[in-house]
Short mmCIF file of C-alpha atoms and ligand atoms in Angstrom, two decimals:
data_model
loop_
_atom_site.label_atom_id
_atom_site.label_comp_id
_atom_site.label_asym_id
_atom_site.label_seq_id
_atom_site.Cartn_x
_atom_site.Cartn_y
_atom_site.Cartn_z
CA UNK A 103 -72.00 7.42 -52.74
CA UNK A 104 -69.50 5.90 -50.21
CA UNK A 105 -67.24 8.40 -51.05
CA UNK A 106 -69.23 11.50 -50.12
CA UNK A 107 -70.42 9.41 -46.90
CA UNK A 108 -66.61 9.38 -45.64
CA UNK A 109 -66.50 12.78 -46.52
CA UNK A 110 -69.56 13.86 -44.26
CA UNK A 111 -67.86 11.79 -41.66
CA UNK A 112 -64.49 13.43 -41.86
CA UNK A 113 -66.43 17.34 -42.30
CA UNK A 114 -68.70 16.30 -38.68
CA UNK A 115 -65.06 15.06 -37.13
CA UNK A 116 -63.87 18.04 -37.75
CA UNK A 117 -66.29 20.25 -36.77
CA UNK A 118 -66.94 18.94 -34.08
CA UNK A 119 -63.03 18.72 -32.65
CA UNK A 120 -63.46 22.35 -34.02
CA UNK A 121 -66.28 22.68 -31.05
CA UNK A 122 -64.35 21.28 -28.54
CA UNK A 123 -61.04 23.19 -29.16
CA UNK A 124 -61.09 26.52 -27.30
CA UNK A 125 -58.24 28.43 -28.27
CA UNK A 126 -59.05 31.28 -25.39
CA UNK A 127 -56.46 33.15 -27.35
CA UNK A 128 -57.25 36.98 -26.20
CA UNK A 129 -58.17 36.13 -22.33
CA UNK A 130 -54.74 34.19 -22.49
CA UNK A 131 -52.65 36.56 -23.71
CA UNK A 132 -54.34 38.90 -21.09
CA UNK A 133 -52.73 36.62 -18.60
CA UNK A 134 -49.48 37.17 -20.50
CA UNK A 135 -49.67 40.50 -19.68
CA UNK A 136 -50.52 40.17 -16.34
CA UNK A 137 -47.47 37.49 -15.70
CA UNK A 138 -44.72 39.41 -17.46
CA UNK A 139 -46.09 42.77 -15.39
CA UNK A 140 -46.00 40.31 -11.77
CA UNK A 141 -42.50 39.75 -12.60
CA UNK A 142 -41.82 43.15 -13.26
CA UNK A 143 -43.31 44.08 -9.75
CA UNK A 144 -41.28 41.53 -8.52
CA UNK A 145 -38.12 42.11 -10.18
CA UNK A 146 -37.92 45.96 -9.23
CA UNK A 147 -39.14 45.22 -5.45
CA UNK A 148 -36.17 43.19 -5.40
CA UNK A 149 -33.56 45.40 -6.67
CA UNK A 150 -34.40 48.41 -5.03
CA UNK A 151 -34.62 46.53 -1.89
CA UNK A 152 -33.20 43.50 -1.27
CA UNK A 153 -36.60 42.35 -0.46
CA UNK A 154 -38.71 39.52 -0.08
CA UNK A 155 -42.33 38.54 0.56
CA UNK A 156 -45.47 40.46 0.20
CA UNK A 157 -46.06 41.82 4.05
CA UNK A 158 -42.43 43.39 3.64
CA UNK A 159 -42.77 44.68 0.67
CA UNK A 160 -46.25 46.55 1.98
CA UNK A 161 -44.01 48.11 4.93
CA UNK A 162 -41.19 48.87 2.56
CA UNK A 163 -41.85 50.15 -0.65
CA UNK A 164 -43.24 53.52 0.38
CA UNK A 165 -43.49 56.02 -2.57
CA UNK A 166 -41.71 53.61 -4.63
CA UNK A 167 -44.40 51.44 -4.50
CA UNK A 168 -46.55 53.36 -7.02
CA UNK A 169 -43.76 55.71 -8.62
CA UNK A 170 -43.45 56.85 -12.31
CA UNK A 171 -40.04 55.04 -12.00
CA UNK A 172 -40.68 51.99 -11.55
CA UNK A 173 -43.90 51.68 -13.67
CA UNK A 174 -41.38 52.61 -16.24
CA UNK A 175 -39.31 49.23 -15.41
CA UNK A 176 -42.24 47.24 -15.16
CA UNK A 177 -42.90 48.11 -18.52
CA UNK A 178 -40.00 47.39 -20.22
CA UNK A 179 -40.76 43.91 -19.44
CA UNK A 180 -44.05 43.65 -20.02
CA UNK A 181 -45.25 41.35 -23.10
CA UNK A 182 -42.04 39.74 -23.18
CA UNK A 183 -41.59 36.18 -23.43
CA UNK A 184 -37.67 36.76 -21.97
CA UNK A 185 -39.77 38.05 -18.52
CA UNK A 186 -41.20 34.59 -17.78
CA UNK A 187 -39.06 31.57 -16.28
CA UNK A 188 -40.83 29.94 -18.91
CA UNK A 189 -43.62 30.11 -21.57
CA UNK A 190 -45.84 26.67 -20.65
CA UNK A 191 -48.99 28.47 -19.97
CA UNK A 192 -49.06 29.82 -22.93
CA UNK A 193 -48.01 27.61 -25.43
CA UNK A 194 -50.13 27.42 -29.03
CA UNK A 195 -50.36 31.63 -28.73
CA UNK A 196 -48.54 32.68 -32.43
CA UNK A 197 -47.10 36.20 -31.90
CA UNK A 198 -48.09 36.33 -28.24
CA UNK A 199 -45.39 39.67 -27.64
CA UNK A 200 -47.12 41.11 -30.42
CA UNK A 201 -50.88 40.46 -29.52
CA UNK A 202 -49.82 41.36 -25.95
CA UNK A 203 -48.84 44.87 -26.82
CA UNK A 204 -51.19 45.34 -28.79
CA UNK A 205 -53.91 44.72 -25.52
CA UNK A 206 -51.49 47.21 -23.87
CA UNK A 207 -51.50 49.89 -26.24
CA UNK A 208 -55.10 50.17 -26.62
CA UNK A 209 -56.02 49.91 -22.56
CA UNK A 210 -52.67 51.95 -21.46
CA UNK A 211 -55.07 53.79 -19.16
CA UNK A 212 -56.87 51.19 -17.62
CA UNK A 213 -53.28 49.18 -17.16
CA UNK A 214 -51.90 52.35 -15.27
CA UNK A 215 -55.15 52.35 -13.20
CA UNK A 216 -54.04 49.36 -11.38
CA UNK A 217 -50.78 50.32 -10.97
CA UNK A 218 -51.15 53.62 -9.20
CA UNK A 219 -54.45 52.33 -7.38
CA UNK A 220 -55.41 48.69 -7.96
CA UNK A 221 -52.70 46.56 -6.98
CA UNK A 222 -54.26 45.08 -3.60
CA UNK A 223 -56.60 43.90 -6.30
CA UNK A 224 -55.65 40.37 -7.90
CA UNK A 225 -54.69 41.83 -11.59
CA UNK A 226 -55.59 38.68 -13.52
CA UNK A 227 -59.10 39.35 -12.00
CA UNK A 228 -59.51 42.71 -12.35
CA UNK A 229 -57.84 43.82 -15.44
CA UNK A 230 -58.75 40.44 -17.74
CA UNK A 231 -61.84 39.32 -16.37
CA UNK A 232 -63.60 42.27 -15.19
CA UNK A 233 -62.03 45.88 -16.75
CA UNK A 234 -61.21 44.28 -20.33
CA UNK A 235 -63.47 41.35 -20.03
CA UNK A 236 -61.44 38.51 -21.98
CA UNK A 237 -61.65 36.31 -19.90
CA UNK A 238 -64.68 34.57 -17.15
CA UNK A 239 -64.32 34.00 -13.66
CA UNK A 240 -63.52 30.57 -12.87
CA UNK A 241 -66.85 28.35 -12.96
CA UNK A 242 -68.38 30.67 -16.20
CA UNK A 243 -68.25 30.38 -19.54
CA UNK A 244 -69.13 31.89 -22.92
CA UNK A 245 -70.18 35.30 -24.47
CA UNK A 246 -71.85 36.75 -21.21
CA UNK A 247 -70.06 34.36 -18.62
CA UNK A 248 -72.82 31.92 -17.87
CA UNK A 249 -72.78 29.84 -14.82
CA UNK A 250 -71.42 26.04 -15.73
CA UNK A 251 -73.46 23.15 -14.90
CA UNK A 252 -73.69 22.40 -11.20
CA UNK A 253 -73.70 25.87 -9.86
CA UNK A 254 -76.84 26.85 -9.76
CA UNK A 255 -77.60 23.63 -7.92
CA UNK A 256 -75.15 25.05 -5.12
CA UNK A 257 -71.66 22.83 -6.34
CA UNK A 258 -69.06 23.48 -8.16
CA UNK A 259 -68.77 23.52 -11.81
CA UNK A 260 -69.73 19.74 -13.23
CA UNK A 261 -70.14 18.52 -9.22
CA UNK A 262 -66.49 18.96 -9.47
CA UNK A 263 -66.09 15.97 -11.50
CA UNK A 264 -65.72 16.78 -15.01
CA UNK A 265 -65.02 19.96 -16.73
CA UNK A 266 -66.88 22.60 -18.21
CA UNK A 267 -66.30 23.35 -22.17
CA UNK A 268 -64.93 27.24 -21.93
CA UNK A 269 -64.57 27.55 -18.11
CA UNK A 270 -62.65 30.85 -17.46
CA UNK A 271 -63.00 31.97 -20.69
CA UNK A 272 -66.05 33.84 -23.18
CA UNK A 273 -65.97 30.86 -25.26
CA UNK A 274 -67.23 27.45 -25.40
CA UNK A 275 -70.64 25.39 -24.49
CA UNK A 276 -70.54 25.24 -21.08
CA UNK A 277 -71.43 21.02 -21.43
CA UNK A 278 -69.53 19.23 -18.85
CA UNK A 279 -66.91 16.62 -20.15
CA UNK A 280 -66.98 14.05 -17.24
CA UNK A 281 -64.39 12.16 -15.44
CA UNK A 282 -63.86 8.62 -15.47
CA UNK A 283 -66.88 6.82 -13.91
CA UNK A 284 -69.22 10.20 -14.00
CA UNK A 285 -71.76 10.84 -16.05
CA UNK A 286 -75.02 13.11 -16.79
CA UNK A 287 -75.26 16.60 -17.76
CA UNK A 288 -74.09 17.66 -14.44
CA UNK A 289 -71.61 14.63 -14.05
CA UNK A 290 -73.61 13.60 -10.58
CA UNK A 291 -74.44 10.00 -11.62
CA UNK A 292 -72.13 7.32 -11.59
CA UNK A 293 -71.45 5.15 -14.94
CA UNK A 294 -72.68 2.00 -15.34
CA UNK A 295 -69.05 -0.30 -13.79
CA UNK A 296 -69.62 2.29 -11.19
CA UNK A 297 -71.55 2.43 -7.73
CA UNK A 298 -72.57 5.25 -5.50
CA UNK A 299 -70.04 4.87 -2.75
CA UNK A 300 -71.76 8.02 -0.84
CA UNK A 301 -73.97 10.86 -2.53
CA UNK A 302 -74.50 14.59 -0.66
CA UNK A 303 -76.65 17.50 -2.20
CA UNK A 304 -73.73 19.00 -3.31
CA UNK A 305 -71.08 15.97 -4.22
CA UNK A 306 -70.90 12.35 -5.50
CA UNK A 307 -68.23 9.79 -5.00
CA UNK A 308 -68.47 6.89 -7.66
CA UNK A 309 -65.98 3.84 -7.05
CA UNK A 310 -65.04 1.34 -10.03
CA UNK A 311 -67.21 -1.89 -8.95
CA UNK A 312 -64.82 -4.84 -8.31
CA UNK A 313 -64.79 -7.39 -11.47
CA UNK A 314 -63.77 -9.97 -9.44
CA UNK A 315 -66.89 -11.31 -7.33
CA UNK A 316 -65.41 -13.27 -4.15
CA UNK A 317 -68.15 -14.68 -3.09
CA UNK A 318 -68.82 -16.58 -6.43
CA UNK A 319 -65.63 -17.21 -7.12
CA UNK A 320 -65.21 -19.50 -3.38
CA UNK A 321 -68.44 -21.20 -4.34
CA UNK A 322 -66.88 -22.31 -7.70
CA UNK A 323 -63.51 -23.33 -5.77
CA UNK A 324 -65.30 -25.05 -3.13
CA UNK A 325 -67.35 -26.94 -5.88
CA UNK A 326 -64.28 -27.74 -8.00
CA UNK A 327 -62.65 -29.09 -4.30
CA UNK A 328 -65.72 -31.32 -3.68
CA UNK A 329 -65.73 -32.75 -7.56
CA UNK A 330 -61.70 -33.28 -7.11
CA UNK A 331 -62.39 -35.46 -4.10
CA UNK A 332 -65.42 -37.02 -5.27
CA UNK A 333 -62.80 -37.92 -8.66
CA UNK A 334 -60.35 -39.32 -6.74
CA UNK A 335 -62.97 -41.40 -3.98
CA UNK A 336 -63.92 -42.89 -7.29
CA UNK A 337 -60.63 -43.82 -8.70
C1 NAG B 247 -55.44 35.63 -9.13
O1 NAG B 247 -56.57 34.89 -9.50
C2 NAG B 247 -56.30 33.79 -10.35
C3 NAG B 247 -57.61 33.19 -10.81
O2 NAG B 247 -58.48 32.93 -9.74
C4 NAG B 247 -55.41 32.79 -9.61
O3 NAG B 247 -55.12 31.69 -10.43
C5 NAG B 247 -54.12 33.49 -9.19
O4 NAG B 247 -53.33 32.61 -8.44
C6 NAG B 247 -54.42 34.77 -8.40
N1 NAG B 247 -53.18 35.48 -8.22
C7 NAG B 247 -52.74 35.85 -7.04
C8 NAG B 247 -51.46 36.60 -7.04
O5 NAG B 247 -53.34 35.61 -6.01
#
Protein backbone atom coordinates (compact mmCIF):
# COMPACT_ATOMS: atom_id res chain seq x y z
CA UNK A 1 0.00 0.00 0.00
CA UNK A 2 2.82 2.44 1.03
CA UNK A 3 4.66 1.36 -1.71
CA UNK A 4 2.31 2.27 -4.55
CA UNK A 5 1.59 5.64 -2.49
CA UNK A 6 5.43 6.68 -3.04
CA UNK A 7 5.01 5.64 -6.37
CA UNK A 8 1.95 8.03 -7.15
CA UNK A 9 4.06 10.61 -5.46
CA UNK A 10 7.15 10.15 -7.53
CA UNK A 11 4.67 9.65 -11.11
CA UNK A 12 2.76 13.44 -9.96
CA UNK A 13 6.61 14.83 -9.31
CA UNK A 14 7.33 14.01 -12.39
CA UNK A 15 4.69 15.03 -14.29
CA UNK A 16 4.37 17.81 -13.05
CA UNK A 17 8.34 19.01 -13.43
CA UNK A 18 7.34 17.51 -16.90
CA UNK A 19 4.65 20.62 -16.99
CA UNK A 20 6.89 23.08 -16.00
CA UNK A 21 9.86 22.19 -18.31
CA UNK A 22 9.44 23.90 -21.70
CA UNK A 23 11.95 22.68 -23.92
CA UNK A 24 10.90 25.48 -26.79
CA UNK A 25 13.10 23.29 -28.89
CA UNK A 26 11.84 24.31 -32.63
CA UNK A 27 11.26 28.26 -31.85
CA UNK A 28 14.90 27.99 -30.40
CA UNK A 29 16.58 26.55 -32.96
CA UNK A 30 14.72 29.15 -35.19
CA UNK A 31 16.75 31.65 -33.28
CA UNK A 32 19.80 29.54 -34.17
CA UNK A 33 19.18 30.22 -37.48
CA UNK A 34 18.56 33.61 -37.21
CA UNK A 35 21.99 34.19 -35.01
CA UNK A 36 24.35 32.19 -37.19
CA UNK A 37 22.63 34.19 -40.43
CA UNK A 38 23.25 37.90 -38.19
CA UNK A 39 26.74 36.90 -38.08
CA UNK A 40 26.91 36.04 -41.50
CA UNK A 41 25.49 39.59 -42.39
CA UNK A 42 27.92 40.81 -40.22
CA UNK A 43 30.87 38.95 -41.14
CA UNK A 44 30.59 39.72 -45.02
CA UNK A 45 29.67 43.59 -44.32
CA UNK A 46 32.90 43.56 -42.72
CA UNK A 47 35.10 42.04 -45.20
CA UNK A 48 33.94 43.59 -48.14
CA UNK A 49 34.15 46.82 -46.42
CA UNK A 50 36.01 47.49 -43.64
CA UNK A 51 32.84 48.55 -42.09
CA UNK A 52 31.17 49.17 -39.02
CA UNK A 53 27.76 50.06 -37.58
CA UNK A 54 24.37 49.80 -39.03
CA UNK A 55 23.80 53.61 -40.49
CA UNK A 56 27.15 52.93 -42.53
CA UNK A 57 26.47 49.93 -43.60
CA UNK A 58 22.84 51.35 -45.04
CA UNK A 59 24.99 54.11 -47.05
CA UNK A 60 27.55 51.54 -48.06
CA UNK A 61 26.55 48.32 -49.07
CA UNK A 62 24.76 49.28 -52.27
CA UNK A 63 24.01 46.25 -54.55
CA UNK A 64 26.01 44.19 -52.31
CA UNK A 65 23.66 44.57 -49.80
CA UNK A 66 21.13 42.10 -51.28
CA UNK A 67 23.48 40.24 -53.90
CA UNK A 68 23.44 36.49 -54.88
CA UNK A 69 27.07 36.68 -53.58
CA UNK A 70 26.89 37.30 -50.49
CA UNK A 71 23.64 35.38 -49.63
CA UNK A 72 25.88 32.63 -50.77
CA UNK A 73 28.44 33.49 -47.75
CA UNK A 74 25.83 34.00 -45.39
CA UNK A 75 24.88 30.65 -46.00
CA UNK A 76 27.76 28.82 -45.59
CA UNK A 77 27.54 29.79 -42.08
CA UNK A 78 24.28 29.41 -41.34
CA UNK A 79 23.26 26.52 -38.75
CA UNK A 80 26.66 26.31 -37.58
CA UNK A 81 27.59 26.20 -34.11
CA UNK A 82 31.46 27.40 -35.30
CA UNK A 83 29.37 30.91 -36.47
CA UNK A 84 28.48 31.88 -32.88
CA UNK A 85 31.10 33.38 -30.26
CA UNK A 86 29.44 30.94 -28.28
CA UNK A 87 26.52 28.44 -27.93
CA UNK A 88 24.85 29.63 -24.27
CA UNK A 89 21.52 30.42 -25.66
CA UNK A 90 21.11 27.41 -26.83
CA UNK A 91 22.32 24.95 -24.66
CA UNK A 92 20.07 21.49 -24.00
CA UNK A 93 19.27 21.62 -28.14
CA UNK A 94 20.73 17.78 -29.24
CA UNK A 95 21.69 18.07 -32.95
CA UNK A 96 20.88 21.77 -33.13
CA UNK A 97 23.12 22.06 -36.83
CA UNK A 98 21.07 19.33 -37.88
CA UNK A 99 17.49 20.48 -36.77
CA UNK A 100 18.59 23.93 -37.98
CA UNK A 101 19.03 22.86 -41.55
CA UNK A 102 16.54 21.01 -41.59
CA UNK A 103 14.11 24.46 -40.78
CA UNK A 104 16.23 25.85 -43.65
CA UNK A 105 15.73 23.38 -46.18
CA UNK A 106 12.10 23.19 -45.94
CA UNK A 107 11.44 27.31 -45.77
CA UNK A 108 14.53 28.11 -48.31
CA UNK A 109 12.02 30.47 -49.91
CA UNK A 110 10.68 32.23 -47.18
CA UNK A 111 14.54 32.56 -45.70
CA UNK A 112 15.56 34.23 -49.12
CA UNK A 113 12.45 36.49 -48.79
CA UNK A 114 14.06 38.37 -46.07
CA UNK A 115 17.17 38.54 -47.49
CA UNK A 116 16.44 40.18 -50.79
CA UNK A 117 13.44 42.25 -49.16
CA UNK A 118 12.97 41.88 -45.39
CA UNK A 119 16.00 42.80 -43.71
CA UNK A 120 14.84 46.32 -42.21
CA UNK A 121 12.55 43.82 -40.58
CA UNK A 122 13.90 42.32 -37.14
CA UNK A 123 14.45 38.52 -38.52
CA UNK A 124 13.90 36.79 -35.19
CA UNK A 125 10.42 38.48 -35.45
CA UNK A 126 9.52 38.00 -38.70
CA UNK A 127 10.86 34.78 -39.87
CA UNK A 128 10.31 32.68 -36.28
CA UNK A 129 7.49 34.28 -34.82
CA UNK A 130 5.39 35.43 -37.55
CA UNK A 131 6.37 33.63 -41.27
CA UNK A 132 7.21 30.08 -39.61
CA UNK A 133 5.40 30.64 -36.41
CA UNK A 134 7.71 28.70 -33.78
CA UNK A 135 7.91 30.88 -31.68
CA UNK A 136 5.30 33.88 -29.69
CA UNK A 137 5.91 37.37 -29.35
CA UNK A 138 7.23 38.25 -26.11
CA UNK A 139 4.23 38.46 -23.46
CA UNK A 140 2.23 35.21 -25.37
CA UNK A 141 2.23 31.89 -24.93
CA UNK A 142 0.97 28.50 -26.14
CA UNK A 143 -0.62 26.87 -29.28
CA UNK A 144 -2.31 30.15 -30.66
CA UNK A 145 -0.07 32.74 -28.67
CA UNK A 146 -2.41 33.75 -25.91
CA UNK A 147 -1.93 36.88 -24.02
CA UNK A 148 -0.11 36.06 -20.40
CA UNK A 149 -1.68 37.13 -17.31
CA UNK A 150 -1.61 40.87 -16.72
CA UNK A 151 -2.03 42.05 -20.22
CA UNK A 152 -5.27 42.29 -20.77
CA UNK A 153 -5.47 44.31 -17.57
CA UNK A 154 -3.11 46.90 -19.45
CA UNK A 155 0.59 45.58 -17.67
CA UNK A 156 2.98 43.58 -18.58
CA UNK A 157 3.07 39.93 -18.47
CA UNK A 158 2.57 38.73 -14.53
CA UNK A 159 2.54 42.81 -13.47
CA UNK A 160 6.08 42.33 -14.40
CA UNK A 161 6.79 40.40 -11.38
CA UNK A 162 6.86 36.85 -12.06
CA UNK A 163 7.02 34.96 -15.21
CA UNK A 164 4.73 33.47 -17.49
CA UNK A 165 5.00 29.46 -18.11
CA UNK A 166 5.82 29.44 -22.16
CA UNK A 167 6.33 33.22 -22.71
CA UNK A 168 7.81 33.61 -26.28
CA UNK A 169 7.13 30.36 -27.17
CA UNK A 170 3.73 27.97 -28.47
CA UNK A 171 4.12 26.02 -25.43
CA UNK A 172 3.35 26.11 -21.88
CA UNK A 173 0.30 27.31 -19.41
CA UNK A 174 0.60 30.71 -19.45
CA UNK A 175 0.29 30.59 -15.15
CA UNK A 176 2.55 33.14 -13.76
CA UNK A 177 5.44 31.80 -11.47
CA UNK A 178 5.88 34.82 -9.07
CA UNK A 179 8.79 36.55 -7.65
CA UNK A 180 9.81 36.64 -4.21
CA UNK A 181 7.15 38.45 -2.10
CA UNK A 182 4.37 38.35 -5.12
CA UNK A 183 1.66 36.43 -5.30
CA UNK A 184 -1.92 35.78 -7.06
CA UNK A 185 -2.69 34.67 -10.43
CA UNK A 186 -1.51 37.87 -11.81
CA UNK A 187 1.38 38.24 -9.18
CA UNK A 188 -0.27 41.87 -8.06
CA UNK A 189 -0.65 41.04 -4.34
CA UNK A 190 2.02 41.05 -2.00
CA UNK A 191 2.81 37.76 0.22
CA UNK A 192 2.02 37.57 3.53
CA UNK A 193 6.01 39.01 5.23
CA UNK A 194 5.22 41.52 2.61
CA UNK A 195 3.47 45.08 2.56
CA UNK A 196 2.18 47.24 -0.20
CA UNK A 197 4.88 49.85 -0.32
CA UNK A 198 2.84 51.72 -3.29
CA UNK A 199 0.17 50.04 -5.71
CA UNK A 200 -0.78 51.77 -9.43
CA UNK A 201 -3.39 50.23 -11.93
CA UNK A 202 -0.76 48.89 -13.76
CA UNK A 203 2.23 47.96 -11.08
CA UNK A 204 2.85 46.83 -7.45
CA UNK A 205 5.87 47.28 -5.31
CA UNK A 206 5.90 44.77 -2.27
CA UNK A 207 8.82 45.37 0.37
CA UNK A 208 9.94 42.45 2.87
CA UNK A 209 8.30 43.79 6.31
CA UNK A 210 11.11 44.42 8.86
CA UNK A 211 11.33 41.38 11.54
CA UNK A 212 12.80 43.46 13.86
CA UNK A 213 10.01 45.81 15.50
CA UNK A 214 11.92 48.97 17.07
CA UNK A 215 9.46 50.26 18.79
CA UNK A 216 8.89 47.05 20.93
CA UNK A 217 12.09 46.20 21.15
CA UNK A 218 13.02 50.00 23.17
CA UNK A 219 10.02 49.31 25.34
CA UNK A 220 11.54 45.92 26.40
CA UNK A 221 15.12 47.69 26.85
CA UNK A 222 13.71 50.50 28.65
CA UNK A 223 11.81 47.96 30.95
CA UNK A 224 14.85 45.71 31.43
CA UNK A 225 16.84 49.36 32.36
CA UNK A 226 14.15 50.25 34.94
CA UNK A 227 14.14 46.45 36.56
CA UNK A 228 18.22 46.69 36.51
CA UNK A 229 18.00 49.82 38.61
CA UNK A 230 15.16 48.89 40.62
CA UNK A 231 17.70 45.40 41.33
CA UNK A 232 20.41 47.24 42.28
CA UNK A 233 18.25 50.23 44.56
CA UNK A 234 17.35 47.06 46.33
CA UNK A 235 20.66 45.50 46.87
C1 LIG B 1 14.70 41.29 -32.42
O1 LIG B 1 13.67 41.02 -31.51
C2 LIG B 1 14.05 40.20 -30.41
C3 LIG B 1 12.81 39.85 -29.62
O2 LIG B 1 12.04 40.98 -29.29
C4 LIG B 1 15.10 40.93 -29.58
O3 LIG B 1 15.50 40.15 -28.49
C5 LIG B 1 16.30 41.24 -30.48
O4 LIG B 1 17.25 41.98 -29.75
C6 LIG B 1 15.87 41.99 -31.73
N1 LIG B 1 17.01 42.07 -32.62
C7 LIG B 1 17.45 43.21 -33.11
C8 LIG B 1 18.61 43.10 -34.02
O5 LIG B 1 16.95 44.28 -32.84
Amino acid sequence: MSRILVLAAILAVCSSQKELNIKNEKCRTCNFLVHTFDEGLKKTARQHFAGGDTAWEEKNLGKYKTSETRLIEVLEGVCKKSSLPNMDKFTGISDIEFKCATQLEQREETIEEFYYNQQHNNMSIWLCVEQLKLCCPHGHYGKTCEKCPGLNEGSDACFGKGSCHGDGSREGSGKCKCEAGYSGNLCRHCDSEYFEESRTEKSVVCKRKTKFDTSRHRVRITLVGVAMVTVSKDL
